[in-house]
PDB file of C-alpha atoms in Angstrom:
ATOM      1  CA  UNK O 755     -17.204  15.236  10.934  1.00  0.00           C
ATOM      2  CA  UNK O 756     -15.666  15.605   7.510  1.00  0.00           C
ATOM      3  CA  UNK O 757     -17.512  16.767   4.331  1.00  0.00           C
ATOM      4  CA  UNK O 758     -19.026  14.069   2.838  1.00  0.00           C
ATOM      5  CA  UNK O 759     -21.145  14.501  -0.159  1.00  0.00           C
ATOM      6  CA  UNK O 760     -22.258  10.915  -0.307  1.00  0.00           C
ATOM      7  CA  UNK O 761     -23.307  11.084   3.390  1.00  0.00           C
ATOM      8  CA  UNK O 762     -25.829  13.612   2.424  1.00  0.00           C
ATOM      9  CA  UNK O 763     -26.680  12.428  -1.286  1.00  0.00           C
ATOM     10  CA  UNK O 764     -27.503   9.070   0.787  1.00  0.00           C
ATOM     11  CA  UNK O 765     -29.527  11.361   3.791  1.00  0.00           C
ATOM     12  CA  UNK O 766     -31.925  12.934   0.804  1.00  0.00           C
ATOM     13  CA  UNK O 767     -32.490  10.120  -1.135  1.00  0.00           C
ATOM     14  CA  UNK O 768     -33.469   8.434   2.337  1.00  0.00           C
ATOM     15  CA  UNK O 769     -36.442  10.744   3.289  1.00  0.00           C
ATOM     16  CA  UNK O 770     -39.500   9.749   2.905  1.00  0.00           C
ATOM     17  CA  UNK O 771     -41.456  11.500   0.207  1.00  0.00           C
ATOM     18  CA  UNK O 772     -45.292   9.818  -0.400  1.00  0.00           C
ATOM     19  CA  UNK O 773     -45.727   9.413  -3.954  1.00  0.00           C
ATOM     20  CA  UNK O 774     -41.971  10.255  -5.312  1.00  0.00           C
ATOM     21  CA  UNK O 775     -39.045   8.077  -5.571  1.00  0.00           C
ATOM     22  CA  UNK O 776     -36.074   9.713  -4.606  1.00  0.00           C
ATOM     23  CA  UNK O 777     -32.434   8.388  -5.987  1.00  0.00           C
ATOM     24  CA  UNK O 778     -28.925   8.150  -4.613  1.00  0.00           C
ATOM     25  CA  UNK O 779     -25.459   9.547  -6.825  1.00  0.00           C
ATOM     26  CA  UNK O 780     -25.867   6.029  -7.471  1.00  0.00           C
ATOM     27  CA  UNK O 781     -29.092   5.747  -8.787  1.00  0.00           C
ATOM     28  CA  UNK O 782     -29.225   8.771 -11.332  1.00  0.00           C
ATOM     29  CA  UNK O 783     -31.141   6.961 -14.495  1.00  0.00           C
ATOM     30  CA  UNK O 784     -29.816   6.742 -17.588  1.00  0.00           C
ATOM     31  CA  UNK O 785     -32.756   6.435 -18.723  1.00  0.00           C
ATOM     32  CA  UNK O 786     -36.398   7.896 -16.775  1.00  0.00           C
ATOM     33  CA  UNK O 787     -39.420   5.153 -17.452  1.00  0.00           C
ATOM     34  CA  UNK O 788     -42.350   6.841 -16.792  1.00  0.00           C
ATOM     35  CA  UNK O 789     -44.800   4.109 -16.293  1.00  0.00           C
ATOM     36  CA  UNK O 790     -42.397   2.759 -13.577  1.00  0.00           C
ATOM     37  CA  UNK O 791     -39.942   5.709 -12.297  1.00  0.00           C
ATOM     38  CA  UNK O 792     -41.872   8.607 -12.007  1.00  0.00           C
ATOM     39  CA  UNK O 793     -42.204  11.030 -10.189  1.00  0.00           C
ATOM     40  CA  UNK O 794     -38.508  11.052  -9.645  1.00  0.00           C
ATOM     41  CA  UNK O 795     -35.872  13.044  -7.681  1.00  0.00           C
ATOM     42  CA  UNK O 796     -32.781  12.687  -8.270  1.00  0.00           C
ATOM     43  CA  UNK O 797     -29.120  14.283  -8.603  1.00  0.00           C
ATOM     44  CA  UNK O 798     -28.493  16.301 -11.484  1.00  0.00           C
ATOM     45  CA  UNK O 799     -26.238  14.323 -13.701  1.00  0.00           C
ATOM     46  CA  UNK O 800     -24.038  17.154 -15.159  1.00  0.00           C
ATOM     47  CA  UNK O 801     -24.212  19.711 -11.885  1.00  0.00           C
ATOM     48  CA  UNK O 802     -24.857  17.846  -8.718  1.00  0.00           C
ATOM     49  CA  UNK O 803     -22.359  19.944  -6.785  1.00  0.00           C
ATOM     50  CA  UNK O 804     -22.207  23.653  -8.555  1.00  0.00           C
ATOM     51  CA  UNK O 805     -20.961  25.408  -5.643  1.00  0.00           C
ATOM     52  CA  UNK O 806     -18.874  25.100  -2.188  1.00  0.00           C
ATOM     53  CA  UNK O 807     -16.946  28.041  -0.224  1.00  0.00           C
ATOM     54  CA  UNK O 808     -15.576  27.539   3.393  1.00  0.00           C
ATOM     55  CA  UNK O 809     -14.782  30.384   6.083  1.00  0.00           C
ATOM     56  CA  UNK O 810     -13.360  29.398   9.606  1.00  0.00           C
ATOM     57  CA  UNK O 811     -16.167  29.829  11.987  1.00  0.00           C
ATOM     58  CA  UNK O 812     -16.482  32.719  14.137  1.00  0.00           C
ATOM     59  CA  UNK O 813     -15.541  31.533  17.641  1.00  0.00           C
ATOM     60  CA  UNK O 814     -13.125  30.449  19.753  1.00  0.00           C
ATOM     61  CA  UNK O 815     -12.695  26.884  18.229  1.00  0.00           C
ATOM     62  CA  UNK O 816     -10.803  29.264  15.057  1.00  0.00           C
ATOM     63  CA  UNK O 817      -8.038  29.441  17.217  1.00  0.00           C
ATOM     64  CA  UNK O 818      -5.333  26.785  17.613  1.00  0.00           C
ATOM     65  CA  UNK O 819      -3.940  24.149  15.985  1.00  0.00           C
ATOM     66  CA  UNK O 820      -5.547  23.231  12.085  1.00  0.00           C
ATOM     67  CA  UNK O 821      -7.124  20.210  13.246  1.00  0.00           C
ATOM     68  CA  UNK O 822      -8.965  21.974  16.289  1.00  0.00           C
ATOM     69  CA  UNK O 823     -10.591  24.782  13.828  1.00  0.00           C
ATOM     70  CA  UNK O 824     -14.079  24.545  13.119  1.00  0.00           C
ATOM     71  CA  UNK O 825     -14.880  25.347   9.443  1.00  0.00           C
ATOM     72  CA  UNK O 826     -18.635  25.998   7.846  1.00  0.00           C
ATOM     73  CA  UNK O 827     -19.056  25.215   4.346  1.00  0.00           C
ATOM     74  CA  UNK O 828     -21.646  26.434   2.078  1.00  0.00           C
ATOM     75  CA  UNK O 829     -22.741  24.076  -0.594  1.00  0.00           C
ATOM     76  CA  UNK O 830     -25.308  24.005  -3.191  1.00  0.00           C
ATOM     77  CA  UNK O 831     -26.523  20.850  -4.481  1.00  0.00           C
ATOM     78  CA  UNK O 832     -28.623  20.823  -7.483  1.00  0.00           C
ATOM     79  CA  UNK O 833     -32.064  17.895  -8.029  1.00  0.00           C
ATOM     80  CA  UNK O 834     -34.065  17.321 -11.400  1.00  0.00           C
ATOM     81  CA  UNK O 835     -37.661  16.145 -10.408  1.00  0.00           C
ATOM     82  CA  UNK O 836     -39.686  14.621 -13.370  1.00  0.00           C
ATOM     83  CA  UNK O 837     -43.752  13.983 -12.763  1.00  0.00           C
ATOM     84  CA  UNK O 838     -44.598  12.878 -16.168  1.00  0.00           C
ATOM     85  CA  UNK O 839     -43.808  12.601 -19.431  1.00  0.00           C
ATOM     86  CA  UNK O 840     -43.926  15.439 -21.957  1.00  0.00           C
ATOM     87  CA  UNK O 841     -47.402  14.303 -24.279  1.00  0.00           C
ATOM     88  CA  UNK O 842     -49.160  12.899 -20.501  1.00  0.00           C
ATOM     89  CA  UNK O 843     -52.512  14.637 -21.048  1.00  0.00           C
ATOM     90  CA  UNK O 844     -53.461  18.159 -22.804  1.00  0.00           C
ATOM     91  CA  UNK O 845     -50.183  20.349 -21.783  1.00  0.00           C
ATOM     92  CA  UNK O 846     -47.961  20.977 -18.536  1.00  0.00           C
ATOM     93  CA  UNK O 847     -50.872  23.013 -16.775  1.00  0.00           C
ATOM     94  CA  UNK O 848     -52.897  19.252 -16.437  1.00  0.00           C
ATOM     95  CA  UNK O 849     -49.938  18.324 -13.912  1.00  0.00           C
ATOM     96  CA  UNK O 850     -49.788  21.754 -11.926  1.00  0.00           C
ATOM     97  CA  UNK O 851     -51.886  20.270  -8.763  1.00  0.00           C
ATOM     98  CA  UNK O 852     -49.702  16.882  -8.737  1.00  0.00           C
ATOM     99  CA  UNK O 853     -46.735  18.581  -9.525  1.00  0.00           C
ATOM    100  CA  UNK O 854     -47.077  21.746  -6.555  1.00  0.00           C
ATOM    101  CA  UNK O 855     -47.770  18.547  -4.468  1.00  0.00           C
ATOM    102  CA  UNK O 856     -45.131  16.992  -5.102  1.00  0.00           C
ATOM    103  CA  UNK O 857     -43.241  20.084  -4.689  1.00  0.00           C
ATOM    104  CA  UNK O 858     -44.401  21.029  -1.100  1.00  0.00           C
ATOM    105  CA  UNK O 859     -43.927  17.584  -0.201  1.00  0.00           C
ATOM    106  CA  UNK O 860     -40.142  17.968  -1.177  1.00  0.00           C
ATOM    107  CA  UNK O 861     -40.005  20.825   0.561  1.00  0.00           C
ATOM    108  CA  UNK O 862     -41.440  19.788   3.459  1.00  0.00           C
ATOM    109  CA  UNK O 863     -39.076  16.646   3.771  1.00  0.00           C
ATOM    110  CA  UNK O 864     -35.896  18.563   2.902  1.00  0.00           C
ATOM    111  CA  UNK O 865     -36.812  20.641   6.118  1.00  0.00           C
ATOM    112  CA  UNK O 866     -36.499  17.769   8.348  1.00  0.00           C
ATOM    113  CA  UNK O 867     -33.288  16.627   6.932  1.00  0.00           C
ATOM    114  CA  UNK O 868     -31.169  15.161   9.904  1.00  0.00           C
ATOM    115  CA  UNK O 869     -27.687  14.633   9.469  1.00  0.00           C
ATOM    116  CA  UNK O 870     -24.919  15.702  12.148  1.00  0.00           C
ATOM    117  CA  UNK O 871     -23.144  18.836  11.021  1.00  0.00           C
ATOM    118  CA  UNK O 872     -25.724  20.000   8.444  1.00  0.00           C
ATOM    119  CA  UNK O 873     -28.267  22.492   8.172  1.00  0.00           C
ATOM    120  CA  UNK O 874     -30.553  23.185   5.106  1.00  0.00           C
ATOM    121  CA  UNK O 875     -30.316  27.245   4.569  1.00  0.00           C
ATOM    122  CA  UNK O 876     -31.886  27.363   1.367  1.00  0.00           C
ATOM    123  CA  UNK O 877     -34.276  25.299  -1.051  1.00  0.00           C
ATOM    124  CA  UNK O 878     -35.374  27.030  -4.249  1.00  0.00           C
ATOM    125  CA  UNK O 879     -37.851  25.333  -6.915  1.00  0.00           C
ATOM    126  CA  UNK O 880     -37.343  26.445 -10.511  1.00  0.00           C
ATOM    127  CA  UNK O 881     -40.178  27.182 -12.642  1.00  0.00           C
ATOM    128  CA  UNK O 882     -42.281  23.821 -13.761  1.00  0.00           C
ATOM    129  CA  UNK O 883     -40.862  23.339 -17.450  1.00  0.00           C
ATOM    130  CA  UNK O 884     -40.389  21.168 -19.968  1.00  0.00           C
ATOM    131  CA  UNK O 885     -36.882  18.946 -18.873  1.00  0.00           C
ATOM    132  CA  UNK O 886     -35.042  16.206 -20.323  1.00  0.00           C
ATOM    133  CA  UNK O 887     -33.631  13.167 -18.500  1.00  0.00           C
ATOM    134  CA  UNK O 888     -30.407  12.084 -19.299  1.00  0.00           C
ATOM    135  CA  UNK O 889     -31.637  10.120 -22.229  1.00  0.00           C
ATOM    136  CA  UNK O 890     -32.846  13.216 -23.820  1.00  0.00           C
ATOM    137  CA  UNK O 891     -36.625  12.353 -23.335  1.00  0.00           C
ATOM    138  CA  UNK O 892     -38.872  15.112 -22.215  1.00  0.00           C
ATOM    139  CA  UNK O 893     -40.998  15.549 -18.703  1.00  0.00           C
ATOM    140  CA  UNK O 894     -42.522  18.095 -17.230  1.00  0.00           C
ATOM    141  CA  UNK O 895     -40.928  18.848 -13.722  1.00  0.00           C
ATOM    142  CA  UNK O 896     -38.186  21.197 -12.475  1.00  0.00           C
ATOM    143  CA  UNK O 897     -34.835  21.768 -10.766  1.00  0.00           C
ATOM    144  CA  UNK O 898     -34.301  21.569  -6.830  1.00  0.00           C
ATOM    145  CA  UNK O 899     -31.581  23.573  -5.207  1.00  0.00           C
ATOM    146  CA  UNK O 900     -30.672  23.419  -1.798  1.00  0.00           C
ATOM    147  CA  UNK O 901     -28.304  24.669   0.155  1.00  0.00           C
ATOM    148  CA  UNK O 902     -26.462  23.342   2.813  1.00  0.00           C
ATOM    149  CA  UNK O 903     -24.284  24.608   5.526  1.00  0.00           C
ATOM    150  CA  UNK O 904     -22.057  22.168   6.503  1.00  0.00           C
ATOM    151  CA  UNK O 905     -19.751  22.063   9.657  1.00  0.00           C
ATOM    152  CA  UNK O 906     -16.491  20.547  10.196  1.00  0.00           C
ATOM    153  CA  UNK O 907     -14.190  20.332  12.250  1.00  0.00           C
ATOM    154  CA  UNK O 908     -11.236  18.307  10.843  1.00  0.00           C
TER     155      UNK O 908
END
């Protein structure tokens, strides 16, 4: 397998999450409409990939010829999730049950991530906050970061 960041943008925005849609590289809004998008995963649209480092893995399969090394790869890919629109009832605490929902739900998928050569090592949750989409409208939500170790073996 070969890094592929599309492979496992595709593999996320493939799991099945009750209640939140969950968006492709391809799909990042321009534009979050609450009344039809949200809740709403998707790739952050200025730091989707903010961090990769590679180390030849520690066996035998180091040794050889370049193409017969195995390699891991550490990369951290970074999610905005938006539940509702800033103004949505009386304050960001109203959406703390439906938004930790949400949240384990993520969490819970992201575990069961299956794609060949990839293992989740790492999901974080920011704090719930006031965020903007890429419009500049305001939700409440968070950020997602996960990290991934990814094998290869080129």
């Amino acid at each position: 397998m070969s890094l592929s960041v599309a492979t496992i943008a595709t593999g996320i925005s493939n799991l099945s999450i009750t209640g939140v849609t969950v968006k492709d590289m391809s799909g990042i809004p321009d534009q979050v409409n609450a009344s039809r998008d949200c809740p709403i995963l998707f790739p952050h649209p200025d730091q989707f990939l903010s961090g990769s480092n590679g180390e030849p893995a520690t066996s035998a399969a180091t040794f050889g010829a370049p193409a017969d090394r195995a390699w891991i790869f550490y990369r951290t890919y970074k999610y905005v999730y938006l539940h509702a629109p800033v103004g949505a009832g009386r304050g960001i605490s109203e959406h703390y049950l439906g938004m930790s929902n949400n949240a384990d739900a993520i969490q819970t998928a992201l575990t069961l991530l299956d794609l060949t050569s990839v293992d989740v090592r790492n999901i974080n949750i920011s704090d719930f906050a006031v965020l903007s989409d890429p419009s500049g409208s305001q939700f409440y939500g968070f950020n997602l970061t996960l990290v991934l170790r990814e094998w290869i073996n080129p």
